[in-house]
XYZ file of C-alpha atoms in Angstrom:
504
model
C -49.077 63.273 -8.135
C -51.821 65.299 -9.870
C -55.379 63.922 -10.169
C -55.049 63.512 -13.934
C -52.059 61.452 -13.658
C -53.909 59.254 -10.978
C -56.744 58.927 -13.305
C -54.514 57.828 -16.263
C -52.351 55.434 -14.260
C -54.510 52.332 -15.039
C -54.386 53.277 -18.541
C -50.700 53.701 -18.638
C -50.273 50.410 -16.860
C -52.536 48.584 -19.394
C -51.158 50.336 -22.436
C -47.580 51.457 -21.930
C -47.215 52.364 -25.580
C -49.118 55.583 -24.808
C -46.763 56.463 -21.933
C -45.376 59.536 -23.844
C -48.839 60.899 -24.255
C -49.438 60.676 -20.464
C -46.244 62.423 -19.626
C -46.742 65.193 -21.978
C -50.254 66.243 -20.528
C -51.761 68.621 -20.961
C -51.513 68.577 -24.770
C -52.441 66.379 -27.741
C -51.223 62.775 -27.996
C -48.024 62.322 -30.309
C -48.343 60.021 -33.483
C -47.090 56.412 -33.526
C -43.844 57.317 -34.993
C -42.994 59.445 -31.921
C -43.676 56.665 -29.381
C -40.899 55.970 -26.659
C -39.829 52.388 -27.165
C -36.959 52.047 -24.532
C -37.011 48.328 -23.433
C -35.832 48.840 -19.817
C -38.361 51.662 -19.135
C -41.128 49.669 -20.854
C -40.308 46.579 -18.719
C -40.442 48.666 -15.597
C -43.947 49.971 -16.583
C -45.168 46.594 -17.712
C -43.709 44.258 -15.015
C -42.963 46.685 -11.983
C -39.941 44.530 -11.337
C -36.825 42.769 -12.818
C -34.815 39.905 -11.610
C -31.786 38.028 -12.353
C -30.556 34.427 -11.278
C -26.862 34.321 -10.759
C -25.350 30.734 -10.818
C -22.347 31.241 -8.749
C -19.845 28.473 -7.919
C -18.704 27.855 -4.451
C -16.203 25.587 -2.759
C -17.943 22.760 -1.023
C -19.710 24.380 2.040
C -18.464 27.817 1.070
C -20.595 30.970 1.071
C -18.401 33.913 0.170
C -18.382 35.153 -3.463
C -15.093 34.395 -5.053
C -14.757 36.120 -8.425
C -12.092 33.836 -9.646
C -13.778 30.629 -8.719
C -15.208 28.337 -11.262
C -17.498 30.227 -13.871
C -17.994 33.180 -11.372
C -16.310 35.729 -13.464
C -18.831 35.576 -16.522
C -21.700 35.482 -13.952
C -20.574 38.477 -12.137
C -20.079 40.275 -15.429
C -23.738 39.430 -16.367
C -24.706 40.687 -12.799
C -22.794 44.130 -13.435
C -24.657 44.703 -16.783
C -27.837 43.902 -15.012
C -27.185 46.354 -12.254
C -26.118 49.028 -14.948
C -29.370 48.612 -16.885
C -31.756 48.217 -14.002
C -30.535 50.909 -11.429
C -28.627 53.749 -13.382
C -31.556 55.706 -14.615
C -32.557 58.631 -12.524
C -36.148 58.473 -13.802
C -36.354 54.931 -12.541
C -37.103 54.766 -8.672
C -36.437 51.440 -6.871
C -38.772 50.488 -3.940
C -36.901 47.392 -2.769
C -34.181 45.098 -3.786
C -34.564 41.374 -2.519
C -31.601 38.911 -2.422
C -32.464 35.363 -2.107
C -30.096 32.307 -1.646
C -31.251 28.968 -2.894
C -29.689 25.379 -2.451
C -30.254 22.078 -3.909
C -31.982 19.268 -2.077
C -29.377 16.856 -1.485
C -28.157 16.722 2.156
C -29.963 17.690 5.346
C -32.610 20.234 5.258
C -30.987 22.197 8.199
C -27.692 22.168 6.665
C -29.140 23.319 3.338
C -31.065 26.125 4.937
C -28.151 27.352 6.872
C -26.068 27.307 3.779
C -28.692 29.258 1.723
C -28.931 32.002 4.486
C -25.139 32.325 4.390
C -25.013 32.512 0.669
C -27.702 35.225 0.485
C -25.672 37.272 3.043
C -22.353 36.654 1.186
C -23.969 37.852 -2.025
C -25.196 41.056 -0.255
C -21.729 41.686 1.060
C -20.402 41.412 -2.498
C -22.762 43.745 -3.931
C -22.211 46.291 -1.153
C -18.381 46.125 -1.699
C -18.639 46.485 -5.596
C -21.732 48.535 -6.148
C -22.541 50.043 -2.583
C -26.150 48.579 -2.972
C -27.385 48.804 0.567
C -26.180 52.478 0.920
C -28.375 53.448 -1.977
C -31.520 51.214 -1.723
C -33.501 49.305 0.677
C -32.173 45.890 0.587
C -33.443 42.651 2.353
C -32.311 38.989 2.168
C -34.250 35.681 2.296
C -33.193 32.129 1.586
C -34.769 28.882 0.474
C -33.086 25.824 1.992
C -34.376 23.245 -0.715
C -36.038 24.851 -3.761
C -38.486 22.013 -4.634
C -40.896 24.300 -6.418
C -37.990 25.129 -9.049
C -36.991 21.458 -9.158
C -40.435 20.465 -9.993
C -40.674 23.071 -12.693
C -37.330 21.908 -14.158
C -38.429 18.273 -14.038
C -41.693 18.964 -15.695
C -40.031 20.738 -18.646
C -37.125 18.243 -18.912
C -38.191 15.603 -21.439
C -35.129 13.484 -21.187
C -35.714 12.925 -17.354
C -36.101 9.139 -16.838
C -39.431 8.387 -15.096
C -40.465 12.049 -15.229
C -44.131 11.255 -14.285
C -43.403 9.219 -11.412
C -40.797 11.883 -10.138
C -43.560 14.506 -10.481
C -46.015 12.262 -8.600
C -43.611 11.885 -5.676
C -42.932 15.496 -5.465
C -46.606 16.256 -5.620
C -47.844 13.692 -3.146
C -45.036 13.225 -0.604
C -44.061 15.966 1.979
C -40.472 17.170 2.464
C -40.186 15.699 5.820
C -42.071 12.401 4.982
C -39.370 10.821 2.919
C -39.665 12.754 -0.240
C -35.965 12.675 -1.116
C -35.495 9.183 -0.059
C -38.398 7.967 -2.342
C -36.684 9.724 -5.285
C -33.358 8.173 -4.516
C -34.977 4.663 -4.401
C -37.052 5.060 -7.485
C -35.877 2.722 -10.185
C -32.373 2.010 -8.450
C -31.787 5.803 -8.219
C -31.445 6.464 -11.928
C -33.871 9.393 -12.098
C -32.323 10.899 -8.888
C -28.845 10.482 -10.429
C -29.873 12.179 -13.619
C -31.337 15.224 -11.590
C -28.157 15.329 -9.485
C -26.034 15.989 -12.390
C -28.483 17.964 -14.609
C -31.039 19.772 -12.621
C -29.581 20.309 -9.164
C -26.884 22.506 -10.224
C -29.605 24.946 -11.556
C -31.033 25.121 -8.027
C -27.788 26.411 -6.499
C -28.045 30.058 -7.236
C -28.756 33.594 -5.644
C -31.481 35.760 -7.076
C -31.554 39.471 -7.112
C -35.118 40.920 -7.519
C -35.480 44.711 -8.133
C -38.867 46.200 -7.429
C -39.783 49.592 -8.778
C -41.877 52.543 -7.388
C -44.177 53.020 -10.456
C -46.081 55.977 -8.832
C -42.870 58.035 -8.437
C -41.762 57.075 -11.971
C -44.838 58.284 -13.637
C -45.116 61.386 -11.216
C -41.503 62.361 -12.169
C -42.133 62.078 -15.855
C -45.415 64.138 -15.600
C -43.760 66.744 -13.300
C -40.925 67.427 -15.585
C -43.194 67.332 -18.763
C -40.668 65.412 -20.890
C -41.232 64.657 -24.181
C -40.438 61.290 -25.654
C -37.139 62.432 -27.261
C -36.232 64.424 -24.140
C -36.760 61.347 -21.982
C -34.741 59.274 -24.375
C -31.956 61.767 -24.468
C -31.978 61.868 -20.598
C -32.059 58.183 -20.333
C -29.260 57.707 -22.962
C -27.218 60.323 -21.275
C -27.617 58.767 -17.768
C -26.812 55.281 -19.180
C -23.755 56.599 -20.812
C -22.617 58.217 -17.667
C -23.545 54.962 -15.672
C -21.623 52.757 -18.218
C -18.647 55.302 -18.044
C -18.662 55.020 -14.246
C -19.084 51.364 -14.546
C -16.057 51.393 -16.869
C -14.069 53.447 -14.614
C -14.869 51.393 -11.628
C -14.209 48.378 -13.777
C -10.779 49.844 -14.772
C -9.844 50.762 -11.019
C -10.867 47.332 -10.040
C -8.692 45.990 -12.867
C -5.820 48.247 -11.802
C -6.262 47.055 -8.215
C -6.305 43.510 -9.316
C -3.036 43.965 -11.271
C -1.473 45.765 -8.557
C -2.616 42.901 -6.259
C -1.179 40.311 -8.902
C 2.218 42.417 -9.229
C 2.441 42.425 -5.372
C 1.786 38.837 -5.241
C 4.153 38.104 -8.012
C 6.718 40.216 -6.220
C 6.105 38.242 -2.877
C 6.325 34.839 -4.791
C 9.485 36.034 -6.407
C 10.913 37.372 -3.165
C 9.902 34.080 -1.507
C 11.518 32.082 -4.385
C 14.567 34.121 -4.053
C 14.637 33.594 -0.347
C 13.983 29.768 -0.833
C 16.772 29.717 -3.482
C 19.051 31.745 -0.988
C 18.180 29.377 1.771
C 18.871 26.298 -0.457
C 22.061 27.653 -1.539
C 22.938 28.522 2.110
C 22.181 24.949 3.027
C 24.012 23.557 0.170
C 26.987 25.701 1.119
C 26.899 24.649 4.660
C 26.564 21.062 3.656
C 29.493 21.302 1.289
C 31.369 23.033 4.160
C 30.334 20.320 6.499
C 31.475 17.667 4.015
C 34.748 19.439 3.463
C 35.371 19.743 7.228
C 34.552 15.949 7.551
C 36.816 15.110 4.638
C 39.582 17.210 6.023
C 38.985 15.581 9.402
C 39.258 12.171 7.645
C 42.246 13.066 5.822
C 43.859 14.492 9.016
C 42.938 11.349 10.903
C 44.446 9.227 8.079
C 47.518 11.381 7.934
C 47.845 11.156 11.923
C 47.462 7.332 11.601
C 50.006 7.188 8.932
C 52.446 9.399 11.047
C 51.693 7.147 14.006
C 52.539 4.007 12.132
C 55.448 5.568 10.612
C 56.700 6.725 13.947
C 56.002 3.279 15.278
C 58.047 1.746 12.486
C 60.843 4.269 13.159
C 60.747 3.257 16.685
C 60.757 -0.464 15.918
C 64.135 -2.290 16.449
C 65.635 -3.499 13.244
C 66.970 -6.652 15.101
C 70.448 -8.098 14.612
C 69.932 -10.969 17.118
C 67.531 -11.794 19.969
C 67.761 -13.788 23.225
C 64.766 -15.702 24.409
C 63.602 -18.681 26.415
C 60.884 -21.111 25.673
C 58.251 -20.899 28.505
C 56.712 -24.028 27.351
C 59.812 -26.108 28.099
C 60.613 -24.043 31.143
C 57.383 -25.088 32.718
C 58.292 -28.732 32.359
C 55.888 -29.668 29.482
C 56.981 -32.054 26.749
C 55.879 -31.967 23.040
C 53.668 -34.849 24.010
C 51.835 -32.493 26.423
C 52.909 -34.439 29.552
C 54.449 -32.743 32.397
C 57.941 -33.645 33.805
C 60.101 -31.081 35.363
C 61.797 -27.528 35.086
C 63.777 -27.571 31.795
C 66.145 -24.374 31.572
C 66.620 -23.358 27.888
C 68.141 -20.434 26.008
C 67.834 -19.397 22.324
C 69.671 -16.902 20.246
C 68.280 -15.810 16.921
C 70.403 -13.830 14.348
C 68.656 -11.832 11.708
C 70.121 -11.171 8.178
C 69.208 -10.351 4.503
C 65.887 -8.587 5.489
C 63.766 -11.890 5.577
C 66.090 -14.481 6.945
C 67.136 -15.452 10.423
C 68.709 -18.569 12.194
C 67.877 -19.944 15.656
C 70.371 -21.754 17.893
C 69.104 -23.003 21.058
C 70.250 -25.282 23.871
C 68.105 -26.938 26.811
C 69.469 -28.836 29.712
C 67.765 -30.525 32.744
C 69.119 -32.745 35.369
C 66.408 -33.032 38.201
C 64.663 -35.243 40.443
C 60.905 -34.357 40.729
C 59.469 -36.600 43.308
C 58.336 -40.212 43.972
C 61.856 -41.416 42.913
C 61.438 -39.929 39.339
C 64.191 -38.247 37.421
C 64.317 -36.163 34.520
C 67.482 -35.315 32.448
C 67.604 -34.110 29.047
C 69.716 -32.085 26.856
C 68.791 -30.602 23.335
C 70.783 -28.656 20.827
C 68.843 -27.101 17.817
C 69.720 -25.244 14.678
C 66.724 -23.724 12.794
C 66.878 -21.258 9.725
C 63.705 -19.275 9.199
C 62.325 -17.463 6.380
C 59.901 -14.352 7.360
C 56.892 -13.844 5.031
C 56.502 -10.183 5.670
C 59.081 -7.764 4.362
C 60.443 -4.507 5.915
C 63.193 -5.806 7.916
C 61.528 -5.853 11.187
C 60.896 -9.577 11.352
C 57.378 -9.388 12.311
C 54.349 -11.879 12.173
C 54.806 -15.162 10.250
C 57.733 -17.213 9.571
C 58.443 -20.798 8.259
C 61.634 -22.784 8.666
C 63.464 -26.167 8.980
C 65.305 -27.503 11.784
C 67.598 -30.166 13.090
C 68.023 -31.158 16.722
C 69.922 -33.733 18.752
C 70.497 -34.526 22.388
C 70.410 -37.265 24.984
C 67.871 -38.255 27.716
C 67.756 -40.019 31.083
C 64.354 -40.675 32.068
C 63.430 -42.608 35.315
C 59.825 -42.867 36.583
C 57.651 -44.992 38.684
C 54.459 -44.194 36.704
C 52.804 -47.441 35.902
C 51.745 -46.190 32.438
C 55.327 -45.256 31.560
C 56.685 -48.460 32.891
C 54.197 -50.652 31.016
C 55.168 -48.654 27.765
C 58.813 -49.340 28.230
C 59.735 -45.765 28.482
C 59.557 -45.333 32.130
C 63.340 -46.092 32.789
C 65.366 -45.441 29.803
C 68.549 -43.510 28.554
C 69.654 -42.745 25.027
C 70.350 -40.315 22.219
C 68.008 -38.972 19.492
C 68.192 -37.031 16.250
C 65.348 -35.155 14.724
C 64.573 -32.879 11.745
C 61.622 -31.289 10.075
C 59.820 -28.067 9.426
C 58.665 -25.223 11.611
C 56.030 -22.436 11.410
C 55.054 -19.714 13.741
C 54.701 -15.865 14.321
C 56.289 -13.395 16.274
C 54.114 -10.540 18.063
C 55.809 -7.460 19.528
C 55.000 -6.684 22.984
C 56.956 -3.373 22.893
C 59.593 -1.872 20.733
C 62.070 -4.648 21.440
C 60.277 -7.252 23.620
C 58.161 -9.933 21.840
C 56.778 -13.310 22.011
C 57.167 -16.341 19.419
C 54.369 -18.925 19.025
C 55.422 -21.765 16.870
C 55.282 -25.506 16.281
C 57.781 -27.936 14.926
C 57.234 -31.385 13.274
C 59.124 -33.946 11.526
C 61.043 -37.186 11.893
C 62.590 -38.265 15.334
C 64.877 -41.424 15.725
C 66.019 -42.412 19.146
C 68.537 -45.073 20.363
C 67.016 -46.343 23.591
C 68.452 -48.369 26.377
C 65.891 -49.555 28.905
C 66.452 -50.731 32.499
C 64.591 -52.986 35.052
C 64.080 -51.312 38.303
C 64.932 -53.069 41.484
C 65.368 -50.189 43.871
C 67.725 -48.845 44.722
C 69.384 -50.529 41.591
C 68.504 -50.217 37.766
C 69.677 -53.178 35.709
C 70.232 -52.873 31.829
C 67.412 -54.728 30.013
C 67.808 -54.083 26.219
C 68.607 -51.683 23.511
C 66.457 -50.758 20.635
C 65.792 -47.961 17.984
C 62.565 -45.997 17.989
C 61.458 -43.969 15.011
C 58.404 -41.895 14.496
C 56.861 -38.901 12.703
C 54.702 -36.278 14.452
C 54.931 -33.175 16.430
C 58.385 -32.646 17.920
C 58.285 -29.268 19.620
C 56.259 -26.521 20.939
C 57.515 -22.897 21.198
C 55.988 -20.238 23.378
C 59.102 -18.032 23.665
C 59.618 -14.625 25.241
C 62.590 -12.712 23.921
C 64.448 -9.346 23.586
C 65.687 -8.088 20.356
C 69.017 -6.254 20.035
C 69.759 -4.127 17.013
C 69.196 -0.597 15.788
C 65.978 1.211 15.452
C 64.537 2.217 12.181
C 65.738 5.882 13.024
C 69.234 4.993 13.183
C 71.487 4.008 16.219
C 71.786 0.808 17.955
C 71.697 -0.841 21.205
């Protein structure tokens, strides 16, 4: 820089309105109407620096700049305008750019300090990616973990802050590590602290960009190029127009890139949605196929069961008659559940009219069975039955009526029977009543009957006195009673034709 420019530098700094005259040396000073009044240039000469506070929003604990988070889009637009007006002129030289991250005071000091440092570095990464800042200018970062100085300034200027004077007194007279924040939180139940938390603390969370200019180079360049005010204004206007156009071009490129990313994301989401729909349809189709298979299997099983039952019914004998024997009587048991002696018996049952049958049975015994006891009995029974289940196979339940007659010869040495007068007696009897029971198939033709008979029995009894080896007639009497008269546990074989036709 020339000696004249150096001598006039203090005057230029003191009276920036005469900058045009200085830059036009040697020569006469222009009149007041030709003075250059560009605000950016005058600010540079007056202040030597310019700064901007960006109040960016971050996710809790976050430090990367996200343009779509919170109100960041408007703040970043303001930052772009600041960069354009502060750094785009070729006649303005930047000495250094400082990026400073700030945090509010809540939380631990170490955490806030670490977060402020990360946010300053994240801000620089954003400026480099968008504006290439550190490739063009010297850039340094700094951080302030807890910005008490600005908090005091905000508190001092906030007339609505409760207990403002007491708040300022605590900030001024209590050290950061001596419980300053704790005292603020305890002041008047935390009312002033909660007010600052919602109204003032958000203004502390910011990143600051400070641009410091090289005044000597700026003045020297203007003097070297001997630019008049109008020439300087024209150059600056042109450069700003070029810078604005470049910014618009870059903004358009970013917009197109964002749109491309958005379209790609929409395409990805559409493909993902289509894939989800395809998978859902596939799962639904598989579920429907599985349901159909299960339904087909169920129907097949039902059909197989129907066929099995139909085959079973076809294989069943449609009986004409059956031959059977009562195992209960055969074992020597009586209807009164006492045991006598083996009693052979045989029954024939004739089936007709789909639900009707008739049983004819005979029993006969004539045995000695130890200790001088003798058991002789004959029984002849006729029993029509009605079967409750239709189908002609005479299965399960029946009801009937019966009539029976016979004679008996009972000799016993049992004290209980002798005392009852029935230990040694002969006679005849008649009985009639009702019957009920059921038939269960053991195979196609074999089956078992379980039944009971009950009704009225009338017996003509002759009793004898015993003087072994002789029995002497004692008396004759008639004995009548109602009760259980028969137990039927019979096994039998049915003769007839099968449901498929044929016979046996």
